[in-house]
CSV table of C-alpha atoms in Angstrom, one decimal:
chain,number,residue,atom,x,y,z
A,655,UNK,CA,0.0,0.0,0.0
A,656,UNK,CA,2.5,2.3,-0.8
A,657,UNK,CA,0.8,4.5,-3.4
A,658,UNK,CA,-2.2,4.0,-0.8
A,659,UNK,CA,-0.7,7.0,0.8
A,660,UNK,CA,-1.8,8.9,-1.6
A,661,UNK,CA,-4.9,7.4,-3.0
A,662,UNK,CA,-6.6,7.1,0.2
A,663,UNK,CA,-5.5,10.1,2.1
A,664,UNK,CA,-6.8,13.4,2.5
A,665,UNK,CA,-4.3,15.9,5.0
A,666,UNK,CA,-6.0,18.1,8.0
A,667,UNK,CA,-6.0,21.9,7.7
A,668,UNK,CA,-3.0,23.3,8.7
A,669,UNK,CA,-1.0,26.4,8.2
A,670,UNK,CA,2.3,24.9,7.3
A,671,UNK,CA,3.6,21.5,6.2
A,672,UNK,CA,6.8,20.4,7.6
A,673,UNK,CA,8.9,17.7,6.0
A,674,UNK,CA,11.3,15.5,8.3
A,675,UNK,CA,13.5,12.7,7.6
A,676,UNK,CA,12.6,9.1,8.6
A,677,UNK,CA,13.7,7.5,11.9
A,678,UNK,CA,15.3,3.9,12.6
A,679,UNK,CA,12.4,3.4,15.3
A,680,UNK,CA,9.0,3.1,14.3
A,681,UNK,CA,6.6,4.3,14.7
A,682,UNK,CA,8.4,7.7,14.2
A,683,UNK,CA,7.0,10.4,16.7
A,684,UNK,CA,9.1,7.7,19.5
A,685,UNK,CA,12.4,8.0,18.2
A,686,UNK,CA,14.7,10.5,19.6
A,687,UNK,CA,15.2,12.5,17.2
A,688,UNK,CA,11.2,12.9,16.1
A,689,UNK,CA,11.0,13.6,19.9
A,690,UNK,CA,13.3,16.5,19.3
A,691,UNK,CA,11.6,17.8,16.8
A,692,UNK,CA,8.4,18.2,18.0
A,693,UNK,CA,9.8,19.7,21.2
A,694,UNK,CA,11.4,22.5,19.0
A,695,UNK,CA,7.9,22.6,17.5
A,696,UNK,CA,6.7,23.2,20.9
A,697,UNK,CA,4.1,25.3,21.4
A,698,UNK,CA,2.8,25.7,17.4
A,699,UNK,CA,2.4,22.2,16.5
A,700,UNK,CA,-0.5,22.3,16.4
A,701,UNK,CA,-0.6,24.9,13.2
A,702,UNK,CA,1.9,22.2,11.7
A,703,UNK,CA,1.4,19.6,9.2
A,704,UNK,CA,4.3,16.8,9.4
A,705,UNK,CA,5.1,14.8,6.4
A,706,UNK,CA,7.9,12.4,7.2
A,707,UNK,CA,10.3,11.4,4.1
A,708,UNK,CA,11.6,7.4,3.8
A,709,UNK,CA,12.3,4.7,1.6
A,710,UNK,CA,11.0,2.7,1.0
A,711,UNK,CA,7.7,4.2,1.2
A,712,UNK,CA,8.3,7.5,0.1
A,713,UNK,CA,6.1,9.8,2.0
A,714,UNK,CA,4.5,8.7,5.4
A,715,UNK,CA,1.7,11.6,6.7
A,716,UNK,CA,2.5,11.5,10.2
A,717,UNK,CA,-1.2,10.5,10.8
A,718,UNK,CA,-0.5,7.1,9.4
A,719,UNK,CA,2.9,6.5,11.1
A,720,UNK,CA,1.0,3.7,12.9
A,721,UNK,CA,-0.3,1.6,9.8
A,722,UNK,CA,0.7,-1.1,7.9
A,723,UNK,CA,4.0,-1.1,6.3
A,724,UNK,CA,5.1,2.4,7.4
A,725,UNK,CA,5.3,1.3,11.1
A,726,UNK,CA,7.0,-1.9,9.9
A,727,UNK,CA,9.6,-2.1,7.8
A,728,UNK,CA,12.8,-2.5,8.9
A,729,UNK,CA,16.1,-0.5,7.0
A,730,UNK,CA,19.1,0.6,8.6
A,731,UNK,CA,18.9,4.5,8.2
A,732,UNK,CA,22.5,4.9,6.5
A,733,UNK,CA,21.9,8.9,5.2
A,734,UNK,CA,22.9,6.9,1.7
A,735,UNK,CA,20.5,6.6,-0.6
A,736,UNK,CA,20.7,4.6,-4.6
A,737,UNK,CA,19.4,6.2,-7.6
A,738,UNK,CA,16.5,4.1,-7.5
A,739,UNK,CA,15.3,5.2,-3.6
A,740,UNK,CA,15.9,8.9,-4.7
A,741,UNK,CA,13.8,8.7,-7.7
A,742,UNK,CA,10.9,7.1,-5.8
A,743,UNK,CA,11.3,9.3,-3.0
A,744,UNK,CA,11.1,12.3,-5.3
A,745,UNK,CA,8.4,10.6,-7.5
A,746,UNK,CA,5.7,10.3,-4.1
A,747,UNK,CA,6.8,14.1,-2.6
A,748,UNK,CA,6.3,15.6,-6.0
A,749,UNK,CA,3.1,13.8,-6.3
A,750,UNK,CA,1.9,14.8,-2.9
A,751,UNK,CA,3.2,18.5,-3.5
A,752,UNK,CA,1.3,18.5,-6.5
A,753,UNK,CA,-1.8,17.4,-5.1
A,754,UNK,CA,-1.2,19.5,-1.5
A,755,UNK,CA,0.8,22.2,-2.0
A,756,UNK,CA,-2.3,25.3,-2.5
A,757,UNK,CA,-3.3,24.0,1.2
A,758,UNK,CA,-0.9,25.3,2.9
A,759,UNK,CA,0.2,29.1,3.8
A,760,UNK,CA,4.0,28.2,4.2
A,761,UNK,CA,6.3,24.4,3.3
A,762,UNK,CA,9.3,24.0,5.9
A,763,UNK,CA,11.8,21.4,5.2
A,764,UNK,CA,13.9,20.3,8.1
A,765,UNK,CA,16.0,18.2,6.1
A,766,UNK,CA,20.0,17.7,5.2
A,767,UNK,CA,22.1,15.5,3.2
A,768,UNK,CA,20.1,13.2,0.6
A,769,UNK,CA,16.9,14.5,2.0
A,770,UNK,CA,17.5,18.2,1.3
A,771,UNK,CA,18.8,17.5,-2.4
A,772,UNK,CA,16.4,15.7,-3.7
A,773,UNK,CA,13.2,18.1,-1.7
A,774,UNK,CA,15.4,21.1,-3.4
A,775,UNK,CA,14.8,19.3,-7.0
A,776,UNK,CA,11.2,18.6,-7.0
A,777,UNK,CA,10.4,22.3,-5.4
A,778,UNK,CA,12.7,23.8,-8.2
A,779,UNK,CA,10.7,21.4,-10.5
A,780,UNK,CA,7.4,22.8,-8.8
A,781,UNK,CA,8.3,26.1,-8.7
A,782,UNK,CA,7.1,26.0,-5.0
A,783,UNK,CA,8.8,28.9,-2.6
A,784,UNK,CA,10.3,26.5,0.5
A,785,UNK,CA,11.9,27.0,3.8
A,786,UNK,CA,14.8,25.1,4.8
A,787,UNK,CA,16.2,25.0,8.7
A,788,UNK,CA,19.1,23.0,7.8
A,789,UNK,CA,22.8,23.5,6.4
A,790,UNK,CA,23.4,21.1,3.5
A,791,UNK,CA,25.4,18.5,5.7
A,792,UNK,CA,23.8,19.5,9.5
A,793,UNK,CA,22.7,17.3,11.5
A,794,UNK,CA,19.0,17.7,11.8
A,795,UNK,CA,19.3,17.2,15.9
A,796,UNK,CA,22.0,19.6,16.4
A,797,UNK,CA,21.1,22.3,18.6
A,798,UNK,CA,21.7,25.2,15.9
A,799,UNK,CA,19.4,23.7,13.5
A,800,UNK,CA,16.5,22.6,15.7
A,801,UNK,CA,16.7,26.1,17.6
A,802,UNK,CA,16.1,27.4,13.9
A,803,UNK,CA,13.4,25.1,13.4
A,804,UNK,CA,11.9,26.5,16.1
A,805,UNK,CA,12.6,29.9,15.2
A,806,UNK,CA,11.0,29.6,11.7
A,807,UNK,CA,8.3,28.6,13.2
A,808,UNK,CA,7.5,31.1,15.5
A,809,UNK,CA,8.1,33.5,12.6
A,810,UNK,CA,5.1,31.7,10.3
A,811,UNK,CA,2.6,31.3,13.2
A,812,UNK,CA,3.3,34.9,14.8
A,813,UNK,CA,0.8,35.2,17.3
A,814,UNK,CA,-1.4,32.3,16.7
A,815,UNK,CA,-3.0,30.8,19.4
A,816,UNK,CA,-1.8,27.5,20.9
A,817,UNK,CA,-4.5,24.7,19.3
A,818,UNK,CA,-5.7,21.4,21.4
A,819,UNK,CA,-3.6,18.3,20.5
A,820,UNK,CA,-6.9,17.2,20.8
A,821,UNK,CA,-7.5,18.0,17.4
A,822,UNK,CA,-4.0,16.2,16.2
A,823,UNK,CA,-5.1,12.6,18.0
A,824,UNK,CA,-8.9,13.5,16.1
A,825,UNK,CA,-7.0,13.9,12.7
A,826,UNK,CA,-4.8,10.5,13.7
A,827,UNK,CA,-8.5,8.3,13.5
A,828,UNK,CA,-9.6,10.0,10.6
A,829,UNK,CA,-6.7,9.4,8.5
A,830,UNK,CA,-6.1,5.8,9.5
A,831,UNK,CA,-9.7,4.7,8.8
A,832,UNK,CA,-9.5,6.6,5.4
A,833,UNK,CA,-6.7,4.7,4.7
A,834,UNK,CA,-8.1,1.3,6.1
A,835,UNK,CA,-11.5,1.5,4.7
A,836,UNK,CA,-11.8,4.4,2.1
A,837,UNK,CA,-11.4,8.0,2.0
A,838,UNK,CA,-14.9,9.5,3.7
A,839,UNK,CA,-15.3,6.7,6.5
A,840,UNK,CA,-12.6,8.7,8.4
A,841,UNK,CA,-15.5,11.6,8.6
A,842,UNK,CA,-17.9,9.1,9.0
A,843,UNK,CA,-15.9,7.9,12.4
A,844,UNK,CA,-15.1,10.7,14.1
A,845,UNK,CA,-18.7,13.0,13.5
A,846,UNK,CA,-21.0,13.8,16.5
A,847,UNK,CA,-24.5,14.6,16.6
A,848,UNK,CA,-25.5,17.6,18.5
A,849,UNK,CA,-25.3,17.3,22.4
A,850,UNK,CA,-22.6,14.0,21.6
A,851,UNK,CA,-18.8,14.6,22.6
A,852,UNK,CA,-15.8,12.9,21.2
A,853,UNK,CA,-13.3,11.2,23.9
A,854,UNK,CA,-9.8,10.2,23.3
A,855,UNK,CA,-8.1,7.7,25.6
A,856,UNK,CA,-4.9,5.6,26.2
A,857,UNK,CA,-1.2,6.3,25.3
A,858,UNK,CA,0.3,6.5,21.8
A,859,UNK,CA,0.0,4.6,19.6
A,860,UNK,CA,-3.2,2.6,21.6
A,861,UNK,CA,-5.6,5.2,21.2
A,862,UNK,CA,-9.5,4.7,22.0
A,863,UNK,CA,-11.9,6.9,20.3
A,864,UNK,CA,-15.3,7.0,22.0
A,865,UNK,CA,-18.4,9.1,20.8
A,866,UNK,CA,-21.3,10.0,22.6
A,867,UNK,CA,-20.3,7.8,25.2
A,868,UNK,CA,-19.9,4.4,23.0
A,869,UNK,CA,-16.4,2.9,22.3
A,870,UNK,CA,-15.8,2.9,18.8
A,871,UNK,CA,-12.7,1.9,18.0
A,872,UNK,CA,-9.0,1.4,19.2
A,873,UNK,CA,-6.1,1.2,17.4
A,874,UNK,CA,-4.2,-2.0,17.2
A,875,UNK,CA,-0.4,-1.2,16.7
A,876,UNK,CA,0.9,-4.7,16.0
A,877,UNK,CA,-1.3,-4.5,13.3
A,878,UNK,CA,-1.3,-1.0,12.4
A,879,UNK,CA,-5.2,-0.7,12.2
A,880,UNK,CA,-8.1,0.3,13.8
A,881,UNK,CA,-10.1,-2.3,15.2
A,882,UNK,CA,-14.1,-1.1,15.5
A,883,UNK,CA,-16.2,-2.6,18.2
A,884,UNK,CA,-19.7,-3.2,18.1
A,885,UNK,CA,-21.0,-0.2,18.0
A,886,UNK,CA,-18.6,1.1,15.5
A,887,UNK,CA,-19.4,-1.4,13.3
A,888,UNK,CA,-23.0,0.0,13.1
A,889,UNK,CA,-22.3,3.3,12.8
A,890,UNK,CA,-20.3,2.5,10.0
A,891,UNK,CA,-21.9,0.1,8.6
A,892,UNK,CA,-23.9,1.7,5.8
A,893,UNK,CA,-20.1,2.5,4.0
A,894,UNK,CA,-18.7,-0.8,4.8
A,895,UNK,CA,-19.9,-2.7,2.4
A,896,UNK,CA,-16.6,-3.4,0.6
A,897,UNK,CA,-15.8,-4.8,4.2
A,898,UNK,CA,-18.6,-6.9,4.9
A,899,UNK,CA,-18.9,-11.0,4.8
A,900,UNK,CA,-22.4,-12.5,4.5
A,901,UNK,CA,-23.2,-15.7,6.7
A,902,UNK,CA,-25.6,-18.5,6.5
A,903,UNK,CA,-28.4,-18.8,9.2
A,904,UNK,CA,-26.0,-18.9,12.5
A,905,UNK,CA,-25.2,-17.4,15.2
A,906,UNK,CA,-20.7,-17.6,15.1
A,907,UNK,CA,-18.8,-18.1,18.4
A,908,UNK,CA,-15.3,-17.6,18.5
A,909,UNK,CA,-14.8,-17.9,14.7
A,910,UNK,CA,-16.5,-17.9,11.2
A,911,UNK,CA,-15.7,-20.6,9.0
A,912,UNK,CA,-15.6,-20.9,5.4
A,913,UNK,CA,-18.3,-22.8,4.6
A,914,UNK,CA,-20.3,-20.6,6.4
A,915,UNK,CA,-19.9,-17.8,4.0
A,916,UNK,CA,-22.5,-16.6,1.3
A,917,UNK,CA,-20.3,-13.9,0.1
A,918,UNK,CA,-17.0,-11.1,0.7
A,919,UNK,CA,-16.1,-8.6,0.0
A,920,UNK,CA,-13.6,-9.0,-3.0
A,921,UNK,CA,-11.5,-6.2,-1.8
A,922,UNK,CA,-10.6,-8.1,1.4
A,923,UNK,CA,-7.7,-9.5,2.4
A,924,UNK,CA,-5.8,-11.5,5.2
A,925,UNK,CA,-5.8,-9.3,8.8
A,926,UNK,CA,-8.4,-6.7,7.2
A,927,UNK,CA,-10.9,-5.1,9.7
A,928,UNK,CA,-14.3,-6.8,8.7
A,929,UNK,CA,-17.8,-6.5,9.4
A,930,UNK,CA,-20.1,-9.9,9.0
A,931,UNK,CA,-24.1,-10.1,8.9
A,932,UNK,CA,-26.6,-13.3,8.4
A,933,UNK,CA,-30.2,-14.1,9.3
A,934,UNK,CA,-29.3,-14.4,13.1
A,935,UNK,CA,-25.8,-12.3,14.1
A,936,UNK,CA,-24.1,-9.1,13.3
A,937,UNK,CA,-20.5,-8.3,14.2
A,938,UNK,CA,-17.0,-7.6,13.7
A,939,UNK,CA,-14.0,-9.4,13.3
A,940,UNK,CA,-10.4,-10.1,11.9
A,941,UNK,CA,-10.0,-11.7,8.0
A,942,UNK,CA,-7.9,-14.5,8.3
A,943,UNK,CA,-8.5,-15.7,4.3
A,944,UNK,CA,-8.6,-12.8,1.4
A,945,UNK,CA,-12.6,-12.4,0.0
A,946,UNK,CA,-12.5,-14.8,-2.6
A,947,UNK,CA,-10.7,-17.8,-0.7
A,948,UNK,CA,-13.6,-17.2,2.0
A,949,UNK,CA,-16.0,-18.6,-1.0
A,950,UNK,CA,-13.8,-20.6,-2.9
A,951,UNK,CA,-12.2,-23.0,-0.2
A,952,UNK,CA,-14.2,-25.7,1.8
A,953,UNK,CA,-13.0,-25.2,4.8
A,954,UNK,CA,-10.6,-23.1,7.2
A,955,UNK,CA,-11.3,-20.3,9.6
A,956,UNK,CA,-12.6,-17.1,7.1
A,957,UNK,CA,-12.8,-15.3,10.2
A,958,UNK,CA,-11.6,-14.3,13.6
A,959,UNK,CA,-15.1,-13.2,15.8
A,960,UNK,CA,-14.2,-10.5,18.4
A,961,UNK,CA,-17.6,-9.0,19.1
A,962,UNK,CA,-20.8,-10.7,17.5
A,963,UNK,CA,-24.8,-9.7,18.6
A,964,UNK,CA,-27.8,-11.9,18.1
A,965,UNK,CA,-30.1,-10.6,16.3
């Protein structure tokens, strides 16, 4: 899903987009040196849009530093990159700068070395005015360059007030069941009705986003999805539909088999977030086959049940 990125992500509002080099850790805003830089963000982060650079992936949203693969891979981070990783890297920033680059007020690029050379190409290419709060060869966690980070900053945001991270953890759920499920079910997830509030628990990355009082979802980072409970699953059910395995005339236990299912989804595949529904039960679960091998083989576990409801 590495042009998934792009094809199923739209980017909050913000006033500036920030690019950043990958870390070695994952998921990226754990790392020391992604600590560092949103310390130097400090107080305007929250007016910042963070786009983190990597191969192989080429562009990882900080929103979906949690999701499958960008949480996953594994690379040593060298600062040496082959023709072939620049040229990708290039090819996803330019095609997110092309897309992007009208939403925002001001682009920073906290970047050095292979980073800063190939960003200074596809803005020269764009013809995009850009920031950069790096010396060619700096390290990006020396002190002089993230005090001017945080300087340039300042400068752009002025006297803007300092906004909720609230609204950062919000935009996190949004983006990751975009992503997961199809841009729009993001919306869908985290809207209210009048009179309902929003809650977010837990510690990053195990989030819990609760509306009105129900549990809707959490995210699962050794999968690097959301998993919807039961009430999620309702609410979302209506735009599901690419997600959701018919059953025969049962009520399932701890697990759906094959045999048991009238039809998928042909879009779904092994560990995908899925909704089932027959005569007698509704719920959610785990894939454990893709959509077609759920109808095609005769037996094996189709799915994992982790909330089902009689109906």
């Amino acid at each position: 899903r590495a042009t998934g990125v792009l094809e199923r992500y739209e980017p909050p509002v913000r006033k500036i987009l920030l690019l950043l080099p990958c870390s070695a850790r994952k998921p990226y805003s754990l790392s020391p040196s992604h600590l560092m830089f949103i310390n130097a963000m400090s107080r305007y982060r929250g007016w910042i849009h963070e786009l983190i650079l990597t191969s192989p992936l080429g562009v990882v949203p900080r929103e979906l530093e949690i999701v499958y693969p960008a949480a996953f891979y594994d690379i040593p981070v060298t600062g040496y990159w082959d023709a072939e990783e620049r040229t990708w890297v290039s090819s996803r920033l330019r095609a997110y700068l092309e897309r992007t680059a009208n939403n925002y007020e001001a682009i920073v690029a906290h970047l050095s070395g292979p980073y800063k050379e190939l960003c200074s190409r596809v803005v020269e290419e764009l013809n995009l005015d850009i920031v950069y709060t790096c010396e060619d060869d700096e390290e990006v966690t020396s002190s002089a360059a993230l005090h001017r980070l945080h300087e340039r900053i300042r400068a752009l945001c002025g006297d803007e007030e300092r906004r909720s991270g609230f609204d950062q953890k919000v935009s996190v759920f949004k983006a990751v069941a975009d992503y997961q499920f199809g841009i729009g079910v993001g919306k869908e997830l985290v809207s209210r009705k009048e009179g309902e509030w929003v809650k977010i628990t837990g510690t990053f990355p195990a989030y819990k986003l609760s509306v009105g009082g129900d549990l809707l979802a959490r995210m699962v980072p050794e999968f690097g999805l959301l998993a919807l409970t039961l009430q999620g699953a309702q609410r979302l059910e209506h735009a599901l539909s690419s997600y959701t395995v018919r059953i025969d005339d049962f009520l399932p236990k701890g697990s759906i088999l094959a045999p048991g299912v009238i039809s998928a989804g042909e879009h779904i595949r092994v560990n995908d977030e899925v909704l089932f529904r027959g005569p007698r039960a509704f719920g959610v679960g785990r894939a454990r086959m893709n959509g077609w091998e759920m109808l095609a083989s005769r037996k094996g576990v189709a799915i994992d049940v982790r909330e089902v409801q009689a109906i």
